């Protein structure tokens, strides 16, 4: 039966319905193009003629408000949609998303659960719920077993869903199965080549857990991710770290990325500032690095690692007293801090005084108690004890070091010193020889070994000559080596060459001048 006139109520309703469908379709297109405000202006003019289109209209309004980061109106529209269709799975799931972003995570979980009850095979909602219950920062929600189960169900439901592979990779990485995690992240990227989260996580894996490390590929992934999303602070910070420490360092760009991360998320201020300081430090821009570390320290003076780095820079720029003062400020925060005690030990060892050695031993002993396998601590404690004449304990420390690192040249060198001073020349020679394998040009070890060769047997002067010659090629201006070579060449009867080395030695260090050497040279017409 046809309409009698255009003014007929049925015709008007049909016309309004057609107009409403057209306006809703246009609003959806505007939303798809990112023009959320224009879509909202249209959606608030739409007068839906049936409940289904009313639900769709509320849902579209909520999506537009959410795109504009206006979650209050989005919640209002979602509540209206759910009041009209309390069992609509799509609406329930979107309410879960809005609640998640609004911070009401417990309610978000409930709505996702209701949506999944209506559509158990929806991989998107399964992963959204898995992400919520897998958040360790929310202990009241965290459920690792449930997260894993939901992720597995999502992969079973849709093996082409990239987010499911991404979460699967995170689970595998947490389990320590890094090879499988890498394959999962790569699968996610094969399904979605613009997936920046997978790029970040794969880059992290390549930088920290896959051997050999693949820093070039990690950098390429992060640069691609940054082009796609320059606001993701995780990408900004990880790429900045690569550019700070990696083989292709670019401290200027790293500094810029740290600034961008801070601008994108003010909560990242301290981390970004620490990264900029580290980038300057790695670039050997000590003054700028110190300025940044001081700014960081002014904002958070509880970070002892920052204080230690400042002490290192202060020693380079202003000398030992400034470094010592900084380290003592750190010591007041934690008297057993490993890095503080190690650096104080090294600082006190350098002057070579008896009091300095005692203080160095005290702090190095503390550092050793907090990490008994730290080679650097064992080396310096061995040096301090040897120079302090505590040979038995020094040998015990050096033996421990050499059990862990048999080729350690400091361990072998100082063990040689102890053996030489305590009357065990054969052991000293073996220790020095082993030390020179690791450090062929060390002038002190070479000189000591040459002395022992000559003292043990004058016929070993050729070996002494070879050791000193090699050391002089590495350190041609070392006065001690020239003095040792003078002694060797005199035993060889080459007095002109001995005189040359003697003159070079006293020119470099006048305190080495020797009346007995000059008499021997004069006796052979060389002085």
Short mmCIF file of N, CA, C and O in Angstrom, two decimals, residues 1-65:
data_model
loop_
_atom_site.label_atom_id
_atom_site.label_comp_id
_atom_site.label_asym_id
_atom_site.label_seq_id
_atom_site.Cartn_x
_atom_site.Cartn_y
_atom_site.Cartn_z
N UNK A 1 0.86 -1.20 0.00
CA UNK A 1 0.00 0.00 0.00
C UNK A 1 0.89 1.24 0.00
O UNK A 1 1.77 1.39 0.82
N UNK A 2 0.75 2.15 -0.91
CA UNK A 2 1.62 3.31 -1.05
C UNK A 2 1.24 4.42 -0.11
O UNK A 2 0.17 4.43 0.51
N UNK A 3 2.16 5.40 0.00
CA UNK A 3 1.88 6.57 0.83
C UNK A 3 0.96 7.51 0.06
O UNK A 3 1.17 7.73 -1.14
N UNK A 4 -0.01 8.09 0.77
CA UNK A 4 -0.96 8.95 0.07
C UNK A 4 -0.35 10.30 -0.25
O UNK A 4 -0.53 10.84 -1.33
N UNK A 5 0.41 10.88 0.64
CA UNK A 5 1.05 12.18 0.40
C UNK A 5 2.41 12.19 1.07
O UNK A 5 2.71 11.37 1.94
N UNK A 6 3.23 13.16 0.70
CA UNK A 6 4.55 13.29 1.32
C UNK A 6 4.44 13.71 2.78
O UNK A 6 5.39 13.57 3.54
N UNK A 7 3.25 14.23 3.13
CA UNK A 7 3.07 14.64 4.52
C UNK A 7 2.65 13.49 5.40
O UNK A 7 2.54 13.62 6.61
N UNK A 8 2.45 12.31 4.82
CA UNK A 8 2.07 11.12 5.59
C UNK A 8 3.14 10.83 6.62
O UNK A 8 4.34 10.91 6.35
N UNK A 9 2.74 10.44 7.84
CA UNK A 9 3.70 10.21 8.93
C UNK A 9 4.69 9.11 8.61
O UNK A 9 5.88 9.15 8.98
N UNK A 10 4.25 8.08 7.91
CA UNK A 10 5.16 6.99 7.53
C UNK A 10 6.22 7.46 6.58
O UNK A 10 7.40 7.07 6.67
N UNK A 11 5.85 8.33 5.64
CA UNK A 11 6.83 8.87 4.69
C UNK A 11 7.86 9.72 5.40
O UNK A 11 9.06 9.69 5.10
N UNK A 12 7.37 10.50 6.37
CA UNK A 12 8.30 11.37 7.12
C UNK A 12 9.30 10.53 7.91
O UNK A 12 10.50 10.81 7.95
N UNK A 13 8.77 9.44 8.56
CA UNK A 13 9.67 8.57 9.32
C UNK A 13 10.71 7.91 8.42
O UNK A 13 11.88 7.79 8.77
N UNK A 14 10.25 7.48 7.20
CA UNK A 14 11.19 6.87 6.25
C UNK A 14 12.25 7.85 5.81
O UNK A 14 13.44 7.52 5.70
N UNK A 15 11.80 9.08 5.55
CA UNK A 15 12.76 10.11 5.12
C UNK A 15 13.79 10.38 6.22
O UNK A 15 14.98 10.51 5.96
N UNK A 16 13.29 10.45 7.47
CA UNK A 16 14.21 10.70 8.59
C UNK A 16 15.18 9.54 8.79
O UNK A 16 16.35 9.72 9.12
N UNK A 17 14.66 8.32 8.58
CA UNK A 17 15.51 7.14 8.74
C UNK A 17 16.63 7.15 7.70
O UNK A 17 17.80 6.88 8.01
N UNK A 18 16.27 7.47 6.46
CA UNK A 18 17.28 7.52 5.39
C UNK A 18 18.30 8.61 5.70
O UNK A 18 19.52 8.41 5.54
N UNK A 19 17.79 9.77 6.13
CA UNK A 19 18.69 10.88 6.46
C UNK A 19 19.61 10.49 7.62
O UNK A 19 20.81 10.79 7.60
N UNK A 20 19.03 9.80 8.64
CA UNK A 20 19.84 9.39 9.78
C UNK A 20 20.93 8.41 9.39
O UNK A 20 22.08 8.51 9.86
N UNK A 21 20.60 7.45 8.52
CA UNK A 21 21.60 6.49 8.04
C UNK A 21 22.71 7.20 7.30
O UNK A 21 23.91 6.93 7.49
N UNK A 22 22.32 8.16 6.47
CA UNK A 22 23.32 8.90 5.68
C UNK A 22 24.23 9.72 6.59
O UNK A 22 25.46 9.76 6.40
N UNK A 23 23.63 10.38 7.59
CA UNK A 23 24.43 11.20 8.50
C UNK A 23 25.37 10.34 9.35
O UNK A 23 26.51 10.71 9.61
N UNK A 24 24.85 9.19 9.78
CA UNK A 24 25.68 8.28 10.57
C UNK A 24 26.85 7.74 9.75
O UNK A 24 27.99 7.66 10.23
N UNK A 25 26.56 7.40 8.48
CA UNK A 25 27.62 6.92 7.59
C UNK A 25 28.67 8.00 7.36
O UNK A 25 29.88 7.73 7.38
N UNK A 26 28.21 9.24 7.15
CA UNK A 26 29.14 10.35 6.95
C UNK A 26 29.99 10.59 8.20
O UNK A 26 31.20 10.82 8.12
N UNK A 27 29.35 10.50 9.38
CA UNK A 27 30.09 10.69 10.64
C UNK A 27 31.16 9.61 10.80
O UNK A 27 32.28 9.89 11.25
N UNK A 28 30.82 8.38 10.43
CA UNK A 28 31.80 7.30 10.51
C UNK A 28 32.99 7.56 9.59
O UNK A 28 34.15 7.29 9.95
N UNK A 29 32.73 8.10 8.41
CA UNK A 29 33.82 8.43 7.48
C UNK A 29 34.70 9.55 8.04
O UNK A 29 35.92 9.51 7.94
N UNK A 30 34.04 10.56 8.62
CA UNK A 30 34.81 11.66 9.21
C UNK A 30 35.69 11.14 10.35
O UNK A 30 36.85 11.54 10.49
N UNK A 31 35.13 10.26 11.18
CA UNK A 31 35.89 9.66 12.28
C UNK A 31 37.08 8.88 11.73
O UNK A 31 38.20 8.97 12.26
N UNK A 32 36.85 8.10 10.66
CA UNK A 32 37.92 7.32 10.06
C UNK A 32 39.04 8.17 9.52
O UNK A 32 40.17 7.71 9.41
N UNK A 33 38.74 9.41 9.16
CA UNK A 33 39.77 10.33 8.64
C UNK A 33 40.40 11.17 9.75
O UNK A 33 41.19 12.07 9.47
N UNK A 34 40.03 10.88 11.01
CA UNK A 34 40.60 11.61 12.13
C UNK A 34 39.92 12.93 12.43
O UNK A 34 40.40 13.70 13.26
N UNK A 35 38.80 13.20 11.78
CA UNK A 35 38.09 14.47 11.98
C UNK A 35 36.99 14.26 13.03
O UNK A 35 35.79 14.34 12.74
N UNK A 36 37.42 13.98 14.24
CA UNK A 36 36.48 13.62 15.30
C UNK A 36 35.53 14.76 15.66
O UNK A 36 34.35 14.54 15.93
N UNK A 37 36.04 15.98 15.68
CA UNK A 37 35.18 17.12 16.04
C UNK A 37 34.07 17.31 15.03
O UNK A 37 32.91 17.56 15.39
N UNK A 38 34.41 17.22 13.73
CA UNK A 38 33.38 17.35 12.69
C UNK A 38 32.37 16.22 12.81
O UNK A 38 31.16 16.44 12.63
N UNK A 39 32.85 15.02 13.11
CA UNK A 39 31.94 13.88 13.27
C UNK A 39 30.99 14.11 14.44
O UNK A 39 29.78 13.83 14.34
N UNK A 40 31.53 14.64 15.56
CA UNK A 40 30.67 14.89 16.72
C UNK A 40 29.59 15.92 16.42
O UNK A 40 28.42 15.76 16.83
N UNK A 41 29.98 16.98 15.72
CA UNK A 41 28.99 18.01 15.37
C UNK A 41 27.83 17.40 14.59
O UNK A 41 26.67 17.79 14.78
N UNK A 42 28.13 16.46 13.73
CA UNK A 42 27.10 15.79 12.94
C UNK A 42 26.31 14.79 13.79
O UNK A 42 25.08 14.72 13.72
N UNK A 43 27.02 14.03 14.63
CA UNK A 43 26.37 12.99 15.42
C UNK A 43 25.37 13.56 16.43
O UNK A 43 24.37 12.91 16.76
N UNK A 44 25.66 14.76 16.94
CA UNK A 44 24.73 15.35 17.89
C UNK A 44 23.51 15.97 17.22
O UNK A 44 22.60 16.46 17.89
N UNK A 45 23.51 15.95 15.87
CA UNK A 45 22.32 16.39 15.13
C UNK A 45 21.47 15.20 14.68
O UNK A 45 20.32 15.37 14.28
N UNK A 46 22.05 14.02 14.70
CA UNK A 46 21.36 12.83 14.24
C UNK A 46 20.21 12.50 15.20
O UNK A 46 20.39 12.51 16.41
N UNK A 47 19.07 12.18 14.63
CA UNK A 47 17.91 11.76 15.43
C UNK A 47 17.55 10.33 15.03
O UNK A 47 16.72 10.12 14.14
N UNK A 48 18.19 9.33 15.63
CA UNK A 48 17.95 7.94 15.24
C UNK A 48 16.49 7.54 15.44
O UNK A 48 15.84 7.97 16.39
N UNK A 49 15.98 6.74 14.52
CA UNK A 49 14.57 6.35 14.56
C UNK A 49 14.35 4.98 15.18
O UNK A 49 13.21 4.57 15.34
N UNK A 50 15.43 4.24 15.52
CA UNK A 50 15.24 2.94 16.16
C UNK A 50 16.36 2.71 17.18
O UNK A 50 17.42 3.35 17.11
N UNK A 51 16.15 1.81 18.14
CA UNK A 51 17.13 1.59 19.23
C UNK A 51 18.51 1.16 18.74
O UNK A 51 19.53 1.58 19.31
N UNK A 52 18.58 0.35 17.69
CA UNK A 52 19.89 -0.12 17.20
C UNK A 52 20.74 1.05 16.73
O UNK A 52 21.94 1.13 17.03
N UNK A 53 20.11 1.95 15.96
CA UNK A 53 20.89 3.10 15.47
C UNK A 53 21.19 4.08 16.60
O UNK A 53 22.21 4.77 16.57
N UNK A 54 20.33 4.12 17.60
CA UNK A 54 20.62 4.95 18.76
C UNK A 54 21.86 4.43 19.49
O UNK A 54 22.74 5.20 19.89
N UNK A 55 21.97 3.11 19.65
CA UNK A 55 23.15 2.51 20.28
C UNK A 55 24.40 2.83 19.46
O UNK A 55 25.45 3.22 20.01
N UNK A 56 24.29 2.67 18.13
CA UNK A 56 25.43 2.96 17.25
C UNK A 56 25.85 4.42 17.37
O UNK A 56 27.04 4.74 17.37
N UNK A 57 24.86 5.31 17.46
CA UNK A 57 25.16 6.75 17.57
C UNK A 57 25.90 7.04 18.87
O UNK A 57 26.90 7.77 18.89
N UNK A 58 25.40 6.49 19.98
CA UNK A 58 26.10 6.70 21.26
C UNK A 58 27.53 6.14 21.20
O UNK A 58 28.47 6.77 21.70
N UNK A 59 27.67 4.99 20.59
CA UNK A 59 29.00 4.37 20.49
C UNK A 59 29.94 5.22 19.65
O UNK A 59 31.11 5.42 20.02
N UNK A 60 29.42 5.76 18.54
CA UNK A 60 30.26 6.61 17.68
C UNK A 60 30.65 7.91 18.40
O UNK A 60 31.78 8.37 18.29
N UNK A 61 29.69 8.48 19.14
CA UNK A 61 30.02 9.69 19.90
C UNK A 61 31.14 9.38 20.92
O UNK A 61 32.07 10.18 21.09
N UNK A 62 31.02 8.24 21.58
CA UNK A 62 32.03 7.86 22.57
C UNK A 62 33.40 7.71 21.91
O UNK A 62 34.42 8.15 22.46
N UNK A 63 33.43 7.10 20.74
CA UNK A 63 34.70 6.92 20.04
C UNK A 63 35.32 8.26 19.67
O UNK A 63 36.55 8.44 19.78
N UNK A 64 34.50 9.19 19.22
CA UNK A 64 35.01 10.52 18.86
C UNK A 64 35.56 11.24 20.08
O UNK A 64 36.63 11.85 20.02
N UNK A 65 34.79 11.20 21.18
CA UNK A 65 35.28 11.85 22.41
C UNK A 65 36.58 11.22 22.88
O UNK A 65 37.50 11.93 23.33
#
